[in-house]
Amino acid sequence: NAGVTQTPKFQVLKTGQSMTLQCAQDMNHNSMYWYRQDPGMGLRLIYYSASEGTTDKGEVPNGYNVSRLNKREFSLRLESAAPSQTSVYFCASSERSGTGGEGNQPQHFGDGTRLSIL
Amino acid sequence: GNSVTQMEGPVTLSEEAFLTINCTYTATGYPSLFWYVQYPGEGLQLLLKATKADDKGSNKGFEATYRKETTSFHLEKGSVQVSDSAVYFCALKDTGGFKTIFGAGTRLFVKA
């Protein structure tokens, strides 16, 4: 009963280093999402993937790339980390409603990756 | 564009007090509305939802009614417990859309 699994849970990087945050879901959901959560800012969408093979930019995509590896996995990559990217990162997934959209389906979240960039 | 506004926190209550967290939204059409809860060190989890006007979502003693005339979805609980201490997020999702719009979150502290 894993749901959405994120790895790693914690990471410290130096400015300029790169890393990939991993996310996998076992609920057969079509759509997956990456958010960042900062104090006083709520959740901000970085990228999302409406279905396998597609990705789209969210509200704050600069400095990030994503890969929808298959239906289960959606990774987030920081090519050259900056201190402004210090945050808690959440992956989420959602199933498609019967009408072809997802209007009334909630999102399921992982427990987050706490990333510090020095 | 679509947006969600919820009351700023933190909200501090004594155990067994009545809770209201206000949430209003701006959206075209008929969005679905959600309340999510986030406990320390965890991700968000769905608390309740409502998908059309006048629907009432409820779970674990929490309730919220979808009020289209006032574009509101206020969260209420009659008697809070220490274990309800968490951050609560109001959110909306357009019918047919893939993105969820979240409010900024309201932190609740409940004292024994």
PDB file of C-alpha atoms in Angstrom:
ATOM      1  CA  ASN A   1       0.000   0.000   0.000  1.00  0.00           C
ATOM      2  CA  ALA A   2       2.870   2.359  -0.888  1.00  0.00           C
ATOM      3  CA  GLY A   3       0.974   5.037  -2.882  1.00  0.00           C
ATOM      4  CA  VAL A   4       3.488   7.696  -3.982  1.00  0.00           C
ATOM      5  CA  THR A   5       7.121   7.059  -3.069  1.00  0.00           C
ATOM      6  CA  GLN A   6       9.790   9.757  -3.250  1.00  0.00           C
ATOM      7  CA  THR A   7      13.543   9.325  -2.927  1.00  0.00           C
ATOM      8  CA  PRO A   8      15.662  10.609  -1.353  1.00  0.00           C
ATOM      9  CA  LYS A   9      13.927  12.016   1.747  1.00  0.00           C
ATOM     10  CA  PHE A  10      16.743  14.454   2.523  1.00  0.00           C
ATOM     11  CA  GLN A  11      19.599  15.846   0.451  1.00  0.00           C
ATOM     12  CA  VAL A  12      22.229  18.538   0.835  1.00  0.00           C
ATOM     13  CA  LEU A  13      23.935  19.871  -2.283  1.00  0.00           C
ATOM     14  CA  LYS A  14      26.527  22.481  -3.071  1.00  0.00           C
ATOM     15  CA  THR A  15      25.736  25.280  -5.521  1.00  0.00           C
ATOM     16  CA  GLY A  16      26.262  24.068  -9.069  1.00  0.00           C
ATOM     17  CA  GLN A  17      25.816  20.378  -8.363  1.00  0.00           C
ATOM     18  CA  SER A  18      23.161  18.384 -10.154  1.00  0.00           C
ATOM     19  CA  MET A  19      20.757  15.778  -8.897  1.00  0.00           C
ATOM     20  CA  THR A  20      17.590  13.912  -9.767  1.00  0.00           C
ATOM     21  CA  LEU A  21      14.629  13.481  -7.459  1.00  0.00           C
ATOM     22  CA  GLN A  22      12.776  10.241  -8.042  1.00  0.00           C
ATOM     23  CA  CYS A  23       9.042   9.591  -7.779  1.00  0.00           C
ATOM     24  CA  ALA A  24       7.022   6.435  -8.360  1.00  0.00           C
ATOM     25  CA  GLN A  25       3.342   5.660  -7.881  1.00  0.00           C
ATOM     26  CA  ASP A  26       1.653   2.278  -7.750  1.00  0.00           C
ATOM     27  CA  MET A  27      -1.958   3.405  -8.220  1.00  0.00           C
ATOM     28  CA  ASN A  28      -1.946   3.256 -12.047  1.00  0.00           C
ATOM     29  CA  HIS A  29      -2.620   6.998 -12.223  1.00  0.00           C
ATOM     30  CA  ASN A  30      -2.291   8.791 -15.520  1.00  0.00           C
ATOM     31  CA  SER A  31      -1.210  12.205 -14.246  1.00  0.00           C
ATOM     32  CA  MET A  32       1.796  13.119 -12.124  1.00  0.00           C
ATOM     33  CA  TYR A  33       3.029  16.412 -10.685  1.00  0.00           C
ATOM     34  CA  TRP A  34       6.011  18.065  -9.045  1.00  0.00           C
ATOM     35  CA  TYR A  35       5.539  20.883  -6.522  1.00  0.00           C
ATOM     36  CA  ARG A  36       7.795  22.883  -4.276  1.00  0.00           C
ATOM     37  CA  GLN A  37       6.692  24.124  -0.866  1.00  0.00           C
ATOM     38  CA  ASP A  38       8.298  27.162   0.707  1.00  0.00           C
ATOM     39  CA  PRO A  39       7.337  28.971   3.926  1.00  0.00           C
ATOM     40  CA  GLY A  40       4.521  31.425   3.302  1.00  0.00           C
ATOM     41  CA  MET A  41       4.266  30.465  -0.396  1.00  0.00           C
ATOM     42  CA  GLY A  42       2.020  27.430  -0.264  1.00  0.00           C
ATOM     43  CA  LEU A  43       2.495  24.868  -3.005  1.00  0.00           C
ATOM     44  CA  ARG A  44       3.800  25.914  -6.405  1.00  0.00           C
ATOM     45  CA  LEU A  45       3.582  23.648  -9.426  1.00  0.00           C
ATOM     46  CA  ILE A  46       6.904  23.072 -11.182  1.00  0.00           C
ATOM     47  CA  TYR A  47       5.980  20.601 -13.940  1.00  0.00           C
ATOM     48  CA  TYR A  48       3.252  18.114 -14.581  1.00  0.00           C
ATOM     49  CA  SER A  49       2.595  15.162 -16.854  1.00  0.00           C
ATOM     50  CA  ALA A  50      -1.021  14.683 -17.871  1.00  0.00           C
ATOM     51  CA  SER A  51      -0.275  11.232 -19.261  1.00  0.00           C
ATOM     52  CA  GLU A  52       2.637   8.989 -20.126  1.00  0.00           C
ATOM     53  CA  GLY A  53       4.736  10.618 -22.846  1.00  0.00           C
ATOM     54  CA  THR A  54       3.703  14.219 -22.151  1.00  0.00           C
ATOM     55  CA  THR A  55       5.084  16.906 -19.846  1.00  0.00           C
ATOM     56  CA  ASP A  56       4.127  20.547 -19.369  1.00  0.00           C
ATOM     57  CA  LYS A  57       5.469  23.524 -17.469  1.00  0.00           C
ATOM     58  CA  GLY A  58       3.784  24.712 -14.350  1.00  0.00           C
ATOM     59  CA  GLU A  59       4.116  27.957 -12.451  1.00  0.00           C
ATOM     60  CA  VAL A  60       7.850  27.834 -11.640  1.00  0.00           C
ATOM     61  CA  PRO A  61       9.696  25.607 -14.170  1.00  0.00           C
ATOM     62  CA  ASN A  62      12.951  27.557 -14.529  1.00  0.00           C
ATOM     63  CA  GLY A  63      16.022  25.620 -13.403  1.00  0.00           C
ATOM     64  CA  TYR A  64      14.263  22.235 -13.558  1.00  0.00           C
ATOM     65  CA  ASN A  65      13.717  19.448 -16.057  1.00  0.00           C
ATOM     66  CA  VAL A  66      11.471  16.411 -15.846  1.00  0.00           C
ATOM     67  CA  SER A  67      11.194  12.967 -17.377  1.00  0.00           C
ATOM     68  CA  ARG A  68       8.098  10.781 -17.442  1.00  0.00           C
ATOM     69  CA  LEU A  69       9.972   7.523 -17.671  1.00  0.00           C
ATOM     70  CA  ASN A  70       6.859   5.341 -17.818  1.00  0.00           C
ATOM     71  CA  LYS A  71       3.387   5.415 -16.324  1.00  0.00           C
ATOM     72  CA  ARG A  72       4.729   4.816 -12.803  1.00  0.00           C
ATOM     73  CA  GLU A  73       7.732   7.118 -12.654  1.00  0.00           C
ATOM     74  CA  PHE A  74       8.225  10.871 -12.950  1.00  0.00           C
ATOM     75  CA  SER A  75      11.622  12.349 -12.113  1.00  0.00           C
ATOM     76  CA  LEU A  76      12.691  15.940 -11.454  1.00  0.00           C
ATOM     77  CA  ARG A  77      16.208  17.065 -12.298  1.00  0.00           C
ATOM     78  CA  LEU A  78      18.170  20.077 -11.108  1.00  0.00           C
ATOM     79  CA  GLU A  79      21.001  20.571 -13.596  1.00  0.00           C
ATOM     80  CA  SER A  80      22.889  23.256 -11.673  1.00  0.00           C
ATOM     81  CA  ALA A  81      21.524  23.729  -8.184  1.00  0.00           C
ATOM     82  CA  ALA A  82      21.135  27.232  -6.739  1.00  0.00           C
ATOM     83  CA  PRO A  83      20.426  28.300  -3.128  1.00  0.00           C
ATOM     84  CA  SER A  84      17.007  29.601  -4.278  1.00  0.00           C
ATOM     85  CA  GLN A  85      16.053  25.995  -4.985  1.00  0.00           C
ATOM     86  CA  THR A  86      16.303  25.080  -1.309  1.00  0.00           C
ATOM     87  CA  SER A  87      12.821  23.781  -0.591  1.00  0.00           C
ATOM     88  CA  VAL A  88      10.658  20.787   0.148  1.00  0.00           C
ATOM     89  CA  TYR A  89       9.671  19.007  -3.066  1.00  0.00           C
ATOM     90  CA  PHE A  90       6.494  16.983  -3.369  1.00  0.00           C
ATOM     91  CA  CYS A  91       5.453  14.564  -6.055  1.00  0.00           C
ATOM     92  CA  ALA A  92       1.760  13.814  -6.565  1.00  0.00           C
ATOM     93  CA  SER A  93      -0.402  11.694  -8.824  1.00  0.00           C
ATOM     94  CA  SER A  94      -4.035  11.697  -9.834  1.00  0.00           C
ATOM     95  CA  GLU A  95      -6.354   9.411 -11.718  1.00  0.00           C
ATOM     96  CA  ARG A  96      -8.437  10.381 -14.703  1.00  0.00           C
ATOM     97  CA  SER A  97     -12.189  10.731 -14.261  1.00  0.00           C
ATOM     98  CA  GLY A  98     -14.571   8.751 -16.419  1.00  0.00           C
ATOM     99  CA  THR A  99     -15.383  11.718 -18.634  1.00  0.00           C
ATOM    100  CA  GLY A 100     -11.811  12.008 -19.833  1.00  0.00           C
ATOM    101  CA  GLY A 101     -10.884  14.901 -17.598  1.00  0.00           C
ATOM    102  CA  GLU A 102      -9.875  14.913 -13.957  1.00  0.00           C
ATOM    103  CA  GLY A 103     -12.193  17.523 -12.548  1.00  0.00           C
ATOM    104  CA  ASN A 104     -13.156  15.750  -9.353  1.00  0.00           C
ATOM    105  CA  GLN A 105     -10.221  13.474  -8.656  1.00  0.00           C
ATOM    106  CA  PRO A 106      -7.948  14.406  -5.745  1.00  0.00           C
ATOM    107  CA  GLN A 107      -4.187  14.296  -5.826  1.00  0.00           C
ATOM    108  CA  HIS A 108      -2.166  11.768  -3.831  1.00  0.00           C
ATOM    109  CA  PHE A 109       1.104  13.060  -2.414  1.00  0.00           C
ATOM    110  CA  GLY A 110       4.407  11.552  -1.426  1.00  0.00           C
ATOM    111  CA  ASP A 111       6.089  12.494   1.851  1.00  0.00           C
ATOM    112  CA  GLY A 112       8.474  14.938   0.206  1.00  0.00           C
ATOM    113  CA  THR A 113      12.178  15.473  -0.363  1.00  0.00           C
ATOM    114  CA  ARG A 114      13.836  18.083   1.812  1.00  0.00           C
ATOM    115  CA  LEU A 115      16.559  19.676  -0.279  1.00  0.00           C
ATOM    116  CA  SER A 116      19.144  22.162   0.983  1.00  0.00           C
ATOM    117  CA  ILE A 117      21.561  23.892  -1.349  1.00  0.00           C
ATOM    118  CA  LEU A 118      24.569  25.586   0.195  1.00  0.00           C
TER     119      LEU A 118
ATOM    120  CA  GLY B   1      -7.424  33.108 -13.642  1.00  0.00           C
ATOM    121  CA  ASN B   2      -8.489  30.689 -10.961  1.00  0.00           C
ATOM    122  CA  SER B   3      -7.448  31.377  -7.393  1.00  0.00           C
ATOM    123  CA  VAL B   4      -8.050  30.297  -3.812  1.00  0.00           C
ATOM    124  CA  THR B   5      -7.870  32.561  -0.764  1.00  0.00           C
ATOM    125  CA  GLN B   6      -7.888  31.175   2.746  1.00  0.00           C
ATOM    126  CA  MET B   7      -7.548  32.808   6.112  1.00  0.00           C
ATOM    127  CA  GLU B   8      -4.063  33.437   7.375  1.00  0.00           C
ATOM    128  CA  GLY B   9      -2.839  31.576  10.374  1.00  0.00           C
ATOM    129  CA  PRO B  10      -1.755  30.441  12.676  1.00  0.00           C
ATOM    130  CA  VAL B  11      -5.021  29.599  14.379  1.00  0.00           C
ATOM    131  CA  THR B  12      -4.646  28.567  18.024  1.00  0.00           C
ATOM    132  CA  LEU B  13      -7.525  26.867  19.829  1.00  0.00           C
ATOM    133  CA  SER B  14      -8.087  24.955  23.027  1.00  0.00           C
ATOM    134  CA  GLU B  15      -9.142  21.332  22.849  1.00  0.00           C
ATOM    135  CA  GLU B  16     -12.908  20.910  22.228  1.00  0.00           C
ATOM    136  CA  ALA B  17     -13.245  24.396  20.719  1.00  0.00           C
ATOM    137  CA  PHE B  18     -15.151  25.041  17.477  1.00  0.00           C
ATOM    138  CA  LEU B  19     -13.052  25.464  14.357  1.00  0.00           C
ATOM    139  CA  THR B  20     -13.742  27.493  11.238  1.00  0.00           C
ATOM    140  CA  ILE B  21     -11.159  28.072   8.521  1.00  0.00           C
ATOM    141  CA  ASN B  22     -12.447  30.356   5.791  1.00  0.00           C
ATOM    142  CA  CYS B  23     -11.848  29.674   2.108  1.00  0.00           C
ATOM    143  CA  THR B  24     -13.099  31.580  -0.920  1.00  0.00           C
ATOM    144  CA  TYR B  25     -12.343  30.941  -4.550  1.00  0.00           C
ATOM    145  CA  THR B  26     -12.426  32.542  -7.983  1.00  0.00           C
ATOM    146  CA  ALA B  27     -13.075  30.265 -10.924  1.00  0.00           C
ATOM    147  CA  THR B  28     -14.999  30.021 -14.156  1.00  0.00           C
ATOM    148  CA  GLY B  29     -17.469  27.216 -14.542  1.00  0.00           C
ATOM    149  CA  TYR B  30     -18.019  24.620 -11.871  1.00  0.00           C
ATOM    150  CA  PRO B  31     -14.789  23.525 -10.212  1.00  0.00           C
ATOM    151  CA  SER B  32     -14.412  20.741  -7.690  1.00  0.00           C
ATOM    152  CA  LEU B  33     -13.325  21.895  -4.238  1.00  0.00           C
ATOM    153  CA  PHE B  34     -11.049  20.135  -1.771  1.00  0.00           C
ATOM    154  CA  TRP B  35      -9.570  20.411   1.682  1.00  0.00           C
ATOM    155  CA  TYR B  36      -6.201  18.770   2.229  1.00  0.00           C
ATOM    156  CA  VAL B  37      -4.373  18.342   5.549  1.00  0.00           C
ATOM    157  CA  GLN B  38      -0.612  18.190   6.082  1.00  0.00           C
ATOM    158  CA  TYR B  39       0.812  16.772   9.302  1.00  0.00           C
ATOM    159  CA  PRO B  40       4.412  17.582  10.272  1.00  0.00           C
ATOM    160  CA  GLY B  41       6.969  15.867   8.077  1.00  0.00           C
ATOM    161  CA  GLU B  42       4.366  14.429   5.723  1.00  0.00           C
ATOM    162  CA  GLY B  43       2.812  15.187   2.365  1.00  0.00           C
ATOM    163  CA  LEU B  44      -0.681  16.525   1.860  1.00  0.00           C
ATOM    164  CA  GLN B  45      -3.564  14.116   2.157  1.00  0.00           C
ATOM    165  CA  LEU B  46      -7.162  14.572   1.098  1.00  0.00           C
ATOM    166  CA  LEU B  47      -9.470  15.481   3.980  1.00  0.00           C
ATOM    167  CA  LEU B  48     -12.737  16.014   2.091  1.00  0.00           C
ATOM    168  CA  LYS B  49     -14.119  17.166  -1.242  1.00  0.00           C
ATOM    169  CA  ALA B  50     -17.254  18.505  -2.932  1.00  0.00           C
ATOM    170  CA  THR B  51     -17.874  18.401  -6.650  1.00  0.00           C
ATOM    171  CA  LYS B  52     -20.982  20.541  -7.171  1.00  0.00           C
ATOM    172  CA  ALA B  53     -22.906  23.399  -5.597  1.00  0.00           C
ATOM    173  CA  ASP B  54     -24.554  22.671  -2.215  1.00  0.00           C
ATOM    174  CA  ASP B  55     -22.585  19.436  -1.797  1.00  0.00           C
ATOM    175  CA  LYS B  56     -21.270  18.871   1.706  1.00  0.00           C
ATOM    176  CA  GLY B  57     -17.992  17.052   2.109  1.00  0.00           C
ATOM    177  CA  SER B  58     -17.280  15.428   5.470  1.00  0.00           C
ATOM    178  CA  ASN B  59     -14.605  13.275   7.088  1.00  0.00           C
ATOM    179  CA  LYS B  60     -13.242  12.717  10.608  1.00  0.00           C
ATOM    180  CA  GLY B  61     -15.702  15.242  12.066  1.00  0.00           C
ATOM    181  CA  PHE B  62     -14.717  17.968   9.578  1.00  0.00           C
ATOM    182  CA  GLU B  63     -17.292  19.428   7.195  1.00  0.00           C
ATOM    183  CA  ALA B  64     -17.363  21.940   4.338  1.00  0.00           C
ATOM    184  CA  THR B  65     -20.244  22.999   2.083  1.00  0.00           C
ATOM    185  CA  TYR B  66     -19.781  24.140  -1.531  1.00  0.00           C
ATOM    186  CA  ARG B  67     -21.473  27.561  -1.691  1.00  0.00           C
ATOM    187  CA  LYS B  68     -21.558  28.828  -5.242  1.00  0.00           C
ATOM    188  CA  GLU B  69     -23.476  31.990  -4.385  1.00  0.00           C
ATOM    189  CA  THR B  70     -20.714  33.139  -2.040  1.00  0.00           C
ATOM    190  CA  THR B  71     -17.892  31.246  -3.813  1.00  0.00           C
ATOM    191  CA  SER B  72     -16.867  29.745  -0.476  1.00  0.00           C
ATOM    192  CA  PHE B  73     -15.889  26.381   0.992  1.00  0.00           C
ATOM    193  CA  HIS B  74     -15.289  26.997   4.697  1.00  0.00           C
ATOM    194  CA  LEU B  75     -13.927  24.159   6.825  1.00  0.00           C
ATOM    195  CA  GLU B  76     -15.614  23.484  10.186  1.00  0.00           C
ATOM    196  CA  LYS B  77     -15.266  21.075  13.068  1.00  0.00           C
ATOM    197  CA  GLY B  78     -17.383  21.135  16.175  1.00  0.00           C
ATOM    198  CA  SER B  79     -14.772  19.979  18.691  1.00  0.00           C
ATOM    199  CA  VAL B  80     -11.076  19.958  17.819  1.00  0.00           C
ATOM    200  CA  GLN B  81      -8.484  17.644  19.328  1.00  0.00           C
ATOM    201  CA  VAL B  82      -4.758  18.058  19.858  1.00  0.00           C
ATOM    202  CA  SER B  83      -4.245  15.531  17.068  1.00  0.00           C
ATOM    203  CA  ASP B  84      -5.916  17.949  14.598  1.00  0.00           C
ATOM    204  CA  SER B  85      -2.889  20.252  14.811  1.00  0.00           C
ATOM    205  CA  ALA B  86      -1.678  20.497  11.202  1.00  0.00           C
ATOM    206  CA  VAL B  87      -1.687  22.751   8.147  1.00  0.00           C
ATOM    207  CA  TYR B  88      -4.933  22.838   6.166  1.00  0.00           C
ATOM    208  CA  PHE B  89      -5.071  23.679   2.449  1.00  0.00           C
ATOM    209  CA  CYS B  90      -8.142  24.652   0.462  1.00  0.00           C
ATOM    210  CA  ALA B  91      -7.930  23.805  -3.247  1.00  0.00           C
ATOM    211  CA  LEU B  92      -9.905  23.794  -6.471  1.00  0.00           C
ATOM    212  CA  LYS B  93      -9.710  21.853  -9.711  1.00  0.00           C
ATOM    213  CA  ASP B  94     -11.436  22.750 -12.945  1.00  0.00           C
ATOM    214  CA  THR B  95     -13.650  20.137 -14.509  1.00  0.00           C
ATOM    215  CA  GLY B  96     -11.576  18.540 -17.225  1.00  0.00           C
ATOM    216  CA  GLY B  97      -8.423  20.259 -15.993  1.00  0.00           C
ATOM    217  CA  PHE B  98      -5.219  18.654 -14.851  1.00  0.00           C
ATOM    218  CA  LYS B  99      -4.014  21.264 -12.428  1.00  0.00           C
ATOM    219  CA  THR B 100      -5.051  21.928  -8.834  1.00  0.00           C
ATOM    220  CA  ILE B 101      -4.920  25.446  -7.424  1.00  0.00           C
ATOM    221  CA  PHE B 102      -3.973  25.510  -3.740  1.00  0.00           C
ATOM    222  CA  GLY B 103      -4.485  28.187  -1.134  1.00  0.00           C
ATOM    223  CA  ALA B 104      -1.509  29.284   0.957  1.00  0.00           C
ATOM    224  CA  GLY B 105      -2.437  26.999   3.852  1.00  0.00           C
ATOM    225  CA  THR B 106      -3.612  27.693   7.418  1.00  0.00           C
ATOM    226  CA  ARG B 107      -1.672  26.316  10.358  1.00  0.00           C
ATOM    227  CA  LEU B 108      -3.782  25.099  13.265  1.00  0.00           C
ATOM    228  CA  PHE B 109      -2.452  24.601  16.795  1.00  0.00           C
ATOM    229  CA  VAL B 110      -4.695  22.882  19.331  1.00  0.00           C
ATOM    230  CA  LYS B 111      -3.720  23.144  23.005  1.00  0.00           C
ATOM    231  CA  ALA B 112      -4.612  20.526  25.591  1.00  0.00           C
TER     232      ALA B 112
END
